[in-house]
Short mmCIF file of C-alpha atoms and ligand atoms in Angstrom, two decimals:
data_model
loop_
_atom_site.label_atom_id
_atom_site.label_comp_id
_atom_site.label_asym_id
_atom_site.label_seq_id
_atom_site.Cartn_x
_atom_site.Cartn_y
_atom_site.Cartn_z
CA MET A 9 121.69 139.48 0.46
CA ILE A 10 125.38 139.89 1.15
CA TRP A 11 127.10 136.76 2.42
CA PHE A 12 130.68 135.90 2.90
CA HIS A 13 132.02 132.42 3.14
CA ALA A 14 135.60 132.42 4.43
CA MET A 15 137.45 129.63 2.71
CA ARG A 16 140.42 127.63 3.87
CA ILE A 17 142.90 127.35 1.07
CA LEU A 18 146.06 125.26 0.99
CA MET A 19 148.75 126.59 -1.38
CA VAL A 20 151.62 124.31 -2.34
CA SER A 21 154.66 125.72 -4.13
CA SER A 22 158.41 125.15 -4.47
CA GLU A 23 158.99 128.92 -4.41
CA VAL A 24 157.50 131.65 -2.25
CA GLU A 25 158.83 135.18 -2.35
CA THR A 26 160.71 136.59 0.63
CA PHE A 27 161.74 132.99 1.48
CA ALA A 28 163.09 131.50 -1.76
CA ARG A 29 162.49 132.33 -5.39
CA SER A 30 164.11 131.87 -8.75
CA GLY A 31 161.48 133.67 -10.83
CA GLY A 32 157.92 134.92 -11.00
CA LEU A 33 156.36 131.83 -9.43
CA GLY A 34 157.46 132.94 -5.95
CA ASP A 35 156.07 136.46 -6.42
CA VAL A 36 152.74 135.16 -7.60
CA VAL A 37 152.21 132.63 -4.82
CA LEU A 38 152.96 135.29 -2.21
CA GLY A 39 150.88 138.01 -3.90
CA LEU A 40 147.82 135.84 -4.47
CA SER A 41 147.95 134.27 -0.99
CA ARG A 42 148.25 137.60 0.75
CA ALA A 43 145.44 139.14 -1.29
CA LEU A 44 143.17 136.19 -0.50
CA ALA A 45 143.92 136.53 3.21
CA GLN A 46 143.21 140.26 2.97
CA LEU A 47 139.80 139.41 1.51
CA GLY A 48 139.15 137.43 4.70
CA HIS A 49 140.04 133.89 3.65
CA GLU A 50 142.37 131.60 5.57
CA VAL A 51 145.44 130.61 3.58
CA CYS A 52 148.21 128.17 4.43
CA VAL A 53 151.22 128.23 2.10
CA VAL A 54 153.51 125.20 2.29
CA THR A 55 157.00 125.39 0.81
CA PRO A 56 160.36 123.86 1.77
CA LEU A 57 162.92 125.45 4.07
CA TYR A 58 165.97 125.28 1.79
CA GLY A 59 169.54 125.89 2.85
CA THR A 60 169.21 129.16 0.93
CA THR A 61 165.84 130.27 2.34
CA ALA A 62 165.83 133.76 3.84
CA LEU A 63 164.28 133.42 7.29
CA ASP A 64 164.47 136.91 8.64
CA ARG A 65 160.97 137.20 10.11
CA PRO A 66 159.61 136.06 13.47
CA HIS A 67 158.85 132.36 13.29
CA HIS A 68 158.29 129.35 15.50
CA TYR A 69 158.76 125.62 15.07
CA TRP A 70 155.86 123.22 15.55
CA TYR A 71 156.14 120.83 18.43
CA GLY A 72 157.11 117.35 17.19
CA THR A 73 157.33 116.14 13.62
CA VAL A 74 154.82 115.30 10.92
CA PRO A 75 155.09 111.86 9.27
CA VAL A 76 155.11 112.07 5.47
CA ARG A 77 154.72 108.95 3.40
CA VAL A 78 156.36 108.86 -0.03
CA GLY A 79 156.55 105.36 -1.51
CA TRP A 80 154.80 102.13 -0.55
CA GLY A 81 157.44 100.54 1.70
CA ARG A 82 157.28 100.36 5.48
CA GLY A 83 160.26 102.63 5.80
CA ASP A 84 159.11 105.15 3.18
CA VAL A 85 157.98 107.65 5.79
CA ARG A 86 159.95 110.78 6.58
CA GLU A 87 159.49 112.80 9.74
CA VAL A 88 159.50 116.46 8.72
CA GLY A 89 159.39 119.56 10.87
CA VAL A 90 157.39 122.73 10.34
CA CYS A 91 158.57 126.29 10.79
CA GLU A 92 155.61 128.67 10.86
CA ILE A 93 155.40 132.37 10.08
CA SER A 94 152.04 134.08 10.32
CA GLU A 95 150.56 137.35 9.12
CA LEU A 96 147.20 139.12 9.14
CA ASP A 97 146.06 137.71 12.49
CA GLY A 98 146.90 134.20 11.41
CA ARG A 99 144.74 134.27 8.29
CA LEU A 100 147.92 133.89 6.28
CA ARG A 101 150.39 131.26 7.43
CA PHE A 102 153.57 130.06 5.81
CA CYS A 103 154.50 126.56 6.86
CA LEU A 104 158.08 125.88 5.85
CA LEU A 105 158.65 122.18 5.66
CA THR A 106 161.96 121.26 7.21
CA ASP A 107 163.98 118.19 6.29
CA ASP A 108 167.68 118.62 6.56
CA TYR A 109 168.68 115.94 4.13
CA LEU A 110 166.20 116.86 1.38
CA PHE A 111 166.16 120.66 1.73
CA GLY A 112 168.14 122.22 4.56
CA SER A 113 171.51 120.92 3.46
CA ARG A 114 171.02 122.00 -0.17
CA GLY A 115 172.50 125.16 -1.61
CA GLY A 116 169.64 125.88 -4.00
CA ILE A 117 166.00 125.27 -4.88
CA TYR A 118 166.35 122.88 -7.83
CA GLY A 119 170.12 122.53 -8.01
CA ASP A 120 173.38 124.09 -6.93
CA VAL A 121 176.68 125.04 -8.54
CA ARG A 122 177.22 121.39 -9.52
CA GLY A 123 173.94 121.19 -11.42
CA THR A 124 170.35 120.01 -10.93
CA PHE A 125 169.79 117.73 -7.93
CA GLY A 126 169.29 114.08 -8.88
CA ASP A 127 166.48 113.44 -6.39
CA ASN A 128 164.13 116.32 -7.13
CA GLU A 129 161.15 114.02 -7.61
CA VAL A 130 161.55 112.68 -4.06
CA ARG A 131 162.13 116.16 -2.68
CA PHE A 132 158.99 117.56 -4.26
CA ALA A 133 156.93 114.44 -3.58
CA THR A 134 157.79 115.04 0.09
CA LEU A 135 156.71 118.66 -0.24
CA SER A 136 153.43 117.64 -1.94
CA ARG A 137 152.46 114.93 0.50
CA GLY A 138 153.83 116.89 3.44
CA ALA A 139 151.64 119.88 2.54
CA LEU A 140 148.53 117.70 2.83
CA GLU A 141 149.61 116.32 6.21
CA ILE A 142 150.41 119.82 7.46
CA ALA A 143 147.01 121.13 6.36
CA ALA A 144 145.32 118.19 8.09
CA ARG A 145 147.06 119.17 11.36
CA LEU A 146 146.34 122.84 10.96
CA TRP A 147 142.69 122.31 10.08
CA PRO A 148 141.61 119.07 11.75
CA ASP A 149 137.98 119.67 10.82
CA GLY A 150 138.82 120.08 7.16
CA PHE A 151 139.56 122.70 4.55
CA ASP A 152 138.10 123.79 1.23
CA VAL A 153 140.61 123.61 -1.56
CA ILE A 154 144.10 122.48 -2.54
CA HIS A 155 145.84 124.90 -4.89
CA ALA A 156 149.03 123.40 -6.32
CA HIS A 157 151.52 125.35 -8.45
CA ASP A 158 153.62 123.84 -11.25
CA TRP A 159 154.88 120.26 -11.49
CA HIS A 160 156.70 120.36 -8.15
CA ALA A 161 153.34 120.46 -6.38
CA ALA A 162 151.44 118.27 -8.86
CA LEU A 163 151.65 115.26 -6.57
CA SER A 164 149.58 116.98 -3.90
CA VAL A 165 146.63 116.83 -6.30
CA ILE A 166 147.50 113.27 -7.35
CA TYR A 167 147.99 111.88 -3.82
CA ALA A 168 144.86 113.53 -2.46
CA ARG A 169 142.77 112.19 -5.30
CA THR A 170 144.10 108.65 -5.37
CA THR A 171 145.97 107.32 -2.36
CA MET A 172 144.70 108.92 0.83
CA GLY A 173 141.19 107.63 1.16
CA GLU A 174 137.66 108.68 0.41
CA ARG A 175 137.59 112.02 2.24
CA TRP A 176 140.70 113.31 0.59
CA SER A 177 139.63 112.12 -2.83
CA ARG A 178 136.64 114.46 -2.72
CA LEU A 179 138.63 117.54 -1.74
CA PRO A 180 138.40 120.19 -4.50
CA SER A 181 141.70 120.92 -6.17
CA VAL A 182 143.15 123.51 -8.52
CA PHE A 183 146.37 123.14 -10.44
CA THR A 184 148.10 126.22 -11.87
CA ILE A 185 150.51 126.02 -14.79
CA HIS A 186 153.07 128.83 -14.55
CA ASN A 187 155.22 127.36 -17.28
CA LEU A 188 154.34 124.35 -19.41
CA ALA A 189 157.98 123.88 -20.43
CA TYR A 190 158.65 122.11 -17.11
CA GLN A 191 156.51 119.02 -16.62
CA GLY A 192 158.23 116.70 -14.14
CA THR A 193 159.03 113.83 -16.51
CA LEU A 194 160.31 110.65 -14.87
CA GLY A 195 161.00 107.04 -15.81
CA GLU A 196 158.35 104.44 -15.03
CA GLU A 197 160.35 103.11 -12.08
CA ALA A 198 159.54 106.34 -10.23
CA LEU A 199 155.94 105.15 -9.73
CA ASP A 200 156.74 102.82 -6.83
CA ARG A 201 159.40 105.06 -5.39
CA LEU A 202 156.86 107.88 -5.13
CA GLY A 203 153.90 105.71 -4.16
CA ILE A 204 151.86 106.44 -7.26
CA PRO A 205 149.21 103.82 -8.15
CA ARG A 206 150.10 101.84 -11.28
CA GLU A 207 146.55 102.33 -12.62
CA LEU A 208 147.43 105.97 -13.24
CA MET A 209 149.93 104.96 -15.91
CA THR A 210 147.47 105.41 -18.79
CA TRP A 211 147.27 108.05 -21.49
CA ARG A 212 144.29 109.51 -19.66
CA ALA A 213 146.47 110.34 -16.65
CA LEU A 214 150.25 110.26 -16.06
CA LEU A 215 151.56 108.31 -19.04
CA HIS A 216 153.18 110.49 -21.68
CA GLU A 217 155.53 109.19 -24.36
CA GLY A 218 156.48 106.20 -22.24
CA ASN A 219 157.23 108.29 -19.15
CA VAL A 220 155.55 109.40 -15.98
CA ASN A 221 154.49 113.02 -16.42
CA LEU A 222 153.48 114.65 -13.15
CA LEU A 223 152.08 117.84 -14.65
CA LYS A 224 149.88 115.81 -16.97
CA GLY A 225 148.62 113.78 -14.02
CA ALA A 226 147.64 116.92 -12.14
CA VAL A 227 145.86 118.29 -15.21
CA ALA A 228 143.94 115.03 -15.48
CA LEU A 229 142.93 114.87 -11.82
CA ALA A 230 142.44 118.49 -10.68
CA ASP A 231 138.93 119.92 -10.77
CA LEU A 232 140.15 123.07 -12.48
CA VAL A 233 143.40 123.95 -14.19
CA THR A 234 144.45 127.54 -14.41
CA THR A 235 147.24 129.32 -16.15
CA VAL A 236 148.52 132.82 -15.69
CA SER A 237 146.93 134.60 -18.67
CA PRO A 238 143.97 133.99 -20.99
CA THR A 239 146.17 134.11 -24.11
CA TYR A 240 148.57 131.51 -22.72
CA ALA A 241 145.57 129.31 -21.91
CA GLU A 242 144.75 129.42 -25.64
CA GLU A 243 148.32 129.08 -26.87
CA ILE A 244 149.09 125.90 -24.94
CA GLN A 245 146.23 124.16 -26.69
CA ALA A 246 148.06 124.47 -30.02
CA PRO A 247 151.03 122.31 -31.07
CA ALA A 248 153.48 125.23 -31.34
CA ASP A 249 153.25 126.06 -27.62
CA GLY A 250 151.82 122.86 -26.21
CA PHE A 251 155.13 121.14 -25.35
CA GLY A 252 153.61 117.83 -26.47
CA LEU A 253 150.51 118.23 -24.29
CA ASP A 254 148.36 120.48 -26.50
CA TRP A 255 146.04 117.57 -27.42
CA PHE A 256 145.60 116.73 -23.76
CA LEU A 257 144.90 120.33 -22.78
CA ARG A 258 142.38 120.59 -25.61
CA ALA A 259 140.68 117.49 -24.23
CA HIS A 260 140.43 119.26 -20.88
CA ALA A 261 139.64 122.69 -22.32
CA ASP A 262 136.40 122.95 -20.36
CA LYS A 263 138.31 123.13 -17.09
CA LEU A 264 141.22 125.30 -18.25
CA ILE A 265 141.03 129.00 -17.32
CA GLY A 266 143.54 131.83 -17.75
CA LEU A 267 143.78 134.64 -15.18
CA VAL A 268 146.46 137.29 -15.47
CA ASN A 269 148.85 137.77 -12.54
CA GLY A 270 149.11 140.89 -10.44
CA ILE A 271 152.05 142.41 -8.60
CA ASP A 272 152.52 143.58 -5.04
CA GLN A 273 151.96 147.29 -5.56
CA ASP A 274 152.94 148.14 -1.99
CA ARG A 275 156.32 146.48 -2.14
CA PHE A 276 156.91 147.77 -5.66
CA ASP A 277 156.06 151.42 -5.31
CA PRO A 278 158.33 154.13 -6.70
CA ALA A 279 156.89 156.57 -4.17
CA THR A 280 158.27 154.61 -1.21
CA ASP A 281 160.93 152.27 -2.61
CA SER A 282 164.14 152.71 -0.61
CA ARG A 283 166.19 150.71 -3.09
CA ILE A 284 165.97 153.31 -5.88
CA ALA A 285 167.92 156.56 -6.17
CA ALA A 286 164.95 158.95 -6.01
CA ARG A 287 161.34 158.36 -5.09
CA PHE A 288 158.56 159.67 -7.30
CA GLY A 289 154.83 159.49 -7.92
CA VAL A 290 152.46 160.32 -10.77
CA HIS A 291 152.80 164.06 -10.08
CA ASP A 292 156.57 164.42 -10.10
CA PHE A 293 157.63 161.50 -12.24
CA ALA A 294 159.52 163.51 -14.87
CA ALA A 295 162.14 164.72 -12.39
CA GLY A 296 162.13 161.41 -10.50
CA LYS A 297 162.72 159.32 -13.60
CA TRP A 298 165.60 161.55 -14.64
CA GLU A 299 167.29 161.23 -11.22
CA ASN A 300 166.96 157.47 -11.37
CA LYS A 301 168.23 157.34 -14.93
CA ARG A 302 171.35 159.30 -14.05
CA ALA A 303 172.03 157.08 -11.06
CA LEU A 304 171.52 153.91 -13.10
CA LEU A 305 173.82 155.06 -15.90
CA GLN A 306 176.45 155.84 -13.33
CA GLU A 307 176.02 152.51 -11.53
CA MET A 308 176.38 150.68 -14.83
CA ASP A 309 179.46 152.72 -15.86
CA LEU A 310 177.74 154.44 -18.77
CA GLU A 311 178.06 158.12 -19.46
CA GLU A 312 175.28 160.47 -18.35
CA SER A 313 173.05 161.02 -21.35
CA ASP A 314 169.55 161.92 -22.34
CA ALA A 315 169.46 159.21 -25.01
CA PRO A 316 166.69 156.60 -24.73
CA LEU A 317 167.67 153.94 -22.21
CA PHE A 318 166.47 150.36 -22.76
CA GLY A 319 166.56 148.05 -19.73
CA CYS A 320 166.18 144.30 -19.61
CA VAL A 321 165.91 142.13 -16.50
CA THR A 322 165.58 138.44 -17.14
CA ARG A 323 166.44 134.82 -16.57
CA LEU A 324 168.72 133.84 -19.45
CA THR A 325 166.85 130.96 -21.06
CA ASP A 326 165.71 130.41 -24.65
CA GLN A 327 162.16 131.27 -23.61
CA LYS A 328 163.15 134.85 -22.89
CA GLY A 329 164.39 135.62 -26.42
CA ILE A 330 167.48 137.55 -25.31
CA ASP A 331 169.34 136.28 -28.37
CA LEU A 332 166.81 138.18 -30.50
CA PHE A 333 167.46 141.35 -28.55
CA VAL A 334 171.25 140.91 -28.88
CA GLU A 335 170.82 140.80 -32.66
CA THR A 336 169.11 144.21 -32.62
CA LEU A 337 171.75 145.97 -30.52
CA ALA A 338 173.93 147.21 -33.36
CA ALA A 339 170.96 148.97 -34.96
CA ILE A 340 169.57 150.64 -31.87
CA VAL A 341 172.99 151.68 -30.59
CA GLU A 342 173.53 153.22 -34.01
CA ARG A 343 170.43 155.30 -33.37
CA GLY A 344 171.92 156.54 -30.12
CA ALA A 345 170.22 154.25 -27.60
CA ASN A 346 171.81 152.99 -24.38
CA VAL A 347 171.11 149.50 -23.04
CA VAL A 348 171.42 147.85 -19.62
CA ILE A 349 170.85 144.13 -19.21
CA VAL A 350 170.72 142.21 -15.91
CA GLY A 351 170.30 138.44 -15.76
CA THR A 352 171.77 135.00 -15.19
CA GLY A 353 171.25 131.55 -16.60
CA ASP A 354 172.38 129.78 -19.72
CA ARG A 355 176.18 130.06 -20.10
CA ARG A 356 175.92 130.52 -23.85
CA LEU A 357 173.59 133.51 -23.48
CA GLU A 358 175.74 134.98 -20.72
CA GLU A 359 178.70 134.81 -23.08
CA SER A 360 176.87 136.50 -25.93
CA LEU A 361 175.88 139.32 -23.58
CA ARG A 362 179.47 139.77 -22.46
CA ARG A 363 180.52 139.94 -26.09
CA ALA A 364 177.84 142.55 -26.82
CA GLN A 365 179.13 144.67 -23.96
CA MET A 366 182.66 144.40 -25.31
CA ARG A 367 181.50 145.36 -28.74
CA PHE A 368 179.58 148.45 -27.59
CA PRO A 369 181.32 149.48 -24.35
CA GLU A 370 179.98 153.01 -24.51
CA SER A 371 176.33 152.05 -24.95
CA VAL A 372 175.68 148.55 -23.61
CA ALA A 373 176.22 147.52 -19.98
CA VAL A 374 175.64 143.99 -18.76
CA ARG A 375 175.49 142.53 -15.25
CA ILE A 376 175.43 138.75 -15.02
CA ALA A 377 173.53 138.59 -11.74
CA PHE A 378 170.28 137.71 -10.03
CA ASP A 379 169.86 140.91 -8.07
CA SER A 380 166.39 142.09 -7.16
CA ALA A 381 167.53 145.47 -5.82
CA LEU A 382 169.37 146.23 -9.06
CA ALA A 383 166.30 145.01 -10.96
CA GLN A 384 164.22 147.68 -9.21
CA ARG A 385 166.78 150.34 -10.08
CA VAL A 386 166.63 149.24 -13.71
CA TYR A 387 162.83 149.56 -13.72
CA ALA A 388 163.10 152.99 -12.10
CA GLY A 389 165.93 154.31 -14.26
CA SER A 390 165.07 152.99 -17.73
CA ASP A 391 162.86 154.63 -20.30
CA PHE A 392 161.89 151.28 -21.78
CA ILE A 393 161.95 147.67 -20.59
CA VAL A 394 162.44 145.05 -23.28
CA VAL A 395 160.71 141.66 -22.90
CA PRO A 396 161.37 139.76 -26.16
CA SER A 397 160.02 136.36 -25.05
CA ARG A 398 159.34 133.51 -27.48
CA PHE A 399 156.52 132.46 -25.16
CA GLU A 400 155.44 134.02 -21.89
CA PRO A 401 152.80 132.50 -19.62
CA CYS A 402 152.27 135.88 -17.96
CA GLY A 403 155.50 137.77 -17.37
CA LEU A 404 155.87 140.12 -14.45
CA THR A 405 158.72 142.32 -15.69
CA GLN A 406 156.44 144.36 -17.91
CA LEU A 407 154.11 144.93 -14.94
CA TYR A 408 156.93 146.04 -12.66
CA ALA A 409 158.27 148.22 -15.47
CA MET A 410 154.97 150.05 -15.95
CA ARG A 411 154.65 150.50 -12.19
CA TYR A 412 157.98 152.37 -12.30
CA GLY A 413 157.12 154.39 -15.40
CA SER A 414 159.17 152.37 -17.87
CA VAL A 415 157.45 151.68 -21.14
CA PRO A 416 157.43 147.98 -22.14
CA VAL A 417 158.65 146.77 -25.53
CA VAL A 418 157.35 143.21 -25.81
CA THR A 419 156.55 140.36 -28.16
CA ASP A 420 152.90 139.63 -28.80
CA VAL A 421 152.68 136.39 -26.84
CA GLY A 422 150.88 135.04 -23.78
CA GLY A 423 150.55 137.40 -20.88
CA LEU A 424 152.50 140.10 -22.70
CA HIS A 425 149.65 140.28 -25.20
CA ASP A 426 147.14 140.50 -22.34
CA THR A 427 148.88 143.21 -20.31
CA VAL A 428 150.41 145.64 -22.82
CA GLU A 429 148.26 147.63 -25.25
CA PRO A 430 149.89 149.07 -28.38
CA ALA A 431 150.88 152.72 -27.92
CA ASN A 432 149.22 155.29 -30.12
CA THR A 433 150.40 158.75 -29.14
CA ALA A 434 148.14 160.54 -31.60
CA ARG A 435 145.10 159.07 -29.88
CA SER A 436 146.64 159.09 -26.39
CA GLU A 437 146.17 155.36 -26.05
CA GLY A 438 148.14 152.28 -25.13
CA THR A 439 151.05 151.44 -22.87
CA GLY A 440 153.81 149.89 -24.96
CA PHE A 441 155.42 148.69 -28.18
CA ILE A 442 154.65 145.28 -29.54
CA ALA A 443 156.64 143.05 -31.88
CA VAL A 444 154.14 141.09 -33.94
CA ARG A 445 156.25 137.91 -33.87
CA PRO A 446 159.22 136.90 -31.73
CA SER A 447 161.72 137.60 -34.51
CA VAL A 448 164.72 139.93 -34.82
CA PHE A 449 162.98 141.88 -37.56
CA ASP A 450 159.72 142.47 -35.70
CA LEU A 451 161.50 143.25 -32.47
CA LEU A 452 163.61 145.84 -34.26
CA VAL A 453 160.51 147.46 -35.73
CA ALA A 454 159.06 147.80 -32.22
CA LEU A 455 162.33 149.17 -30.81
CA GLU A 456 162.58 151.72 -33.61
CA ASP A 457 159.00 152.83 -32.95
CA ALA A 458 159.92 153.27 -29.32
CA ILE A 459 162.91 155.44 -30.25
CA ASP A 460 160.71 157.58 -32.51
CA VAL A 461 158.14 158.14 -29.81
CA TYR A 462 160.86 158.96 -27.27
CA ALA A 463 161.80 161.91 -29.46
CA ASP A 464 158.25 163.26 -29.15
CA ARG A 465 158.69 164.55 -25.59
CA LEU A 466 155.09 165.31 -24.80
CA GLY A 467 153.72 162.14 -26.36
CA PHE A 468 156.31 160.11 -24.50
CA GLN A 469 155.53 161.66 -21.11
CA GLU A 470 151.83 160.96 -21.61
CA LEU A 471 152.61 157.39 -22.55
CA ARG A 472 154.72 157.02 -19.44
CA LEU A 473 151.89 158.40 -17.33
CA ARG A 474 149.49 155.82 -18.74
CA CYS A 475 151.95 153.11 -17.68
CA LEU A 476 152.29 154.60 -14.20
CA ARG A 477 148.52 154.67 -13.83
CA ARG A 478 147.96 151.03 -14.77
CA ASP A 479 146.39 149.06 -11.94
CA SER A 480 148.16 145.71 -11.59
CA SER A 481 147.10 145.08 -8.00
CA TRP A 482 146.17 141.63 -6.77
CA GLU A 483 142.91 142.60 -5.15
CA ASN A 484 140.65 142.24 -8.19
CA ILE A 485 142.51 139.18 -9.37
CA ALA A 486 142.13 137.48 -6.00
CA HIS A 487 138.38 138.17 -6.26
CA ALA A 488 138.38 136.49 -9.63
CA TYR A 489 140.15 133.42 -8.21
CA VAL A 490 137.52 133.17 -5.52
CA GLN A 491 134.55 133.65 -7.80
CA GLN A 492 135.63 131.92 -10.99
CA ILE A 493 137.80 129.18 -9.55
CA TYR A 494 137.34 128.27 -5.90
CA ALA A 495 133.61 128.96 -5.61
CA ARG A 496 132.95 126.97 -8.76
CA ILE A 497 134.40 123.79 -7.32
CA THR A 498 133.58 124.16 -3.67
CA SER A 499 129.88 125.02 -3.79
CA PRO A 500 127.33 122.59 -5.19
CA SER A 501 126.08 124.05 -8.49
C1 GLC B 601 156.76 131.66 -14.88
C2 GLC B 601 156.45 132.22 -16.26
C3 GLC B 601 156.10 133.70 -16.22
C4 GLC B 601 155.05 133.97 -15.14
C5 GLC B 601 155.52 133.40 -13.80
C6 GLC B 601 154.50 133.60 -12.69
O1 GLC B 601 157.99 132.14 -14.44
O2 GLC B 601 157.53 132.00 -17.15
O3 GLC B 601 155.59 134.12 -17.45
O4 GLC B 601 154.84 135.34 -15.01
O5 GLC B 601 155.75 132.00 -13.94
O6 GLC B 601 153.24 133.07 -13.01
#
């Protein structure tokens, strides 16, 4: 018998693509939510309306405000507004939580030019609690599951489970870790300010090394915890990648599941992408790639050349291993390669990139920028995309790269391990080059292999075609979320 149970799913996230994003989190929340709605489920995505949010789609404001309690005091209630955007006949709704003081007046998601905001815990507590109140208004007769992303949304699991009464405490919840490096660590005094019950301050729940740890609390209280690749789910249970919580994740291993991310293959499609120099598909990719390469070299002020072109698009943080890549530049430039790097972040890393560009002005071009259109042109124009991460929960760059026919050169960690298979041109297998460890030496070995294969024109074109043919769509992954995650906690087993 075929049956279909349409679920009502509440997504809570600090970033949602097209509105506000700083990295992959926003892409994933949008991609998964849309795919779930396309499967017939009802999805409500709650995220703040920041001063920097792009609101260029038809929207309407809810009538009146929604009271959101954060803290125990009489006055600890904020009246927030809701700006709604809907898609797919209302099956997918984005409810942007509006609060001028906490979000609207801020020039960034987590911080602005002056640094990280000092009240982020209150801002994201308001998001977390507000999301629950919004869902209650939207679905007065109830909904099926809370799906909270990263520490900013952890409190929606914690509040529902502990402070909102019996009905809420039984609501199934899923918590997804996109990056264990960020845990929401606060001093003990935050408990009262955020209205968190003191009983939760035990090693079994929020207490971690004398502090309140919101991510740990959500791991303790959610019915299932997911992360964005099976390998990362394993890695975080070991001390080297556990950021102090490996023992706790091991203790909860039976509810920890890794599912690889997808990408939006309609929005990222070289056959229709208007941001790239020339459009191409699997049948005419050789000419299309060449056009895009020429345009990219020109845009980056490098001379037109048929030499292998390595691209890199990244946030500049230690995680991303850009310092390792910088150390390899002299050697690959020596072998004739060109390099384009686009990213922003850590000042120290920005500086070292500027120095590299000065050292190799004819071969290395750097743009210190967060520029998604340029990112797409780098995917389209490069022969290879380098992702030298020290750890990588999933990583989306390698998926975008393959979609645009760029061959990934990656370290063998997390989601990179799960999405890139080692290239073997003799056997016509694989999709990329893999550095065994995140070290300068191993990365250089992988880069040199890539240069060798580039010289074998036929082998390289076949490799590129295998990348172009990889299916990274959300549809199957959304199915897996429904079957392996939501159905497991919402239906009596
Ligand atoms: C974080 C991770 C990245 C992952 C993304 C989306 O940014 O660092 O690996 O792809 O979240 O899940």
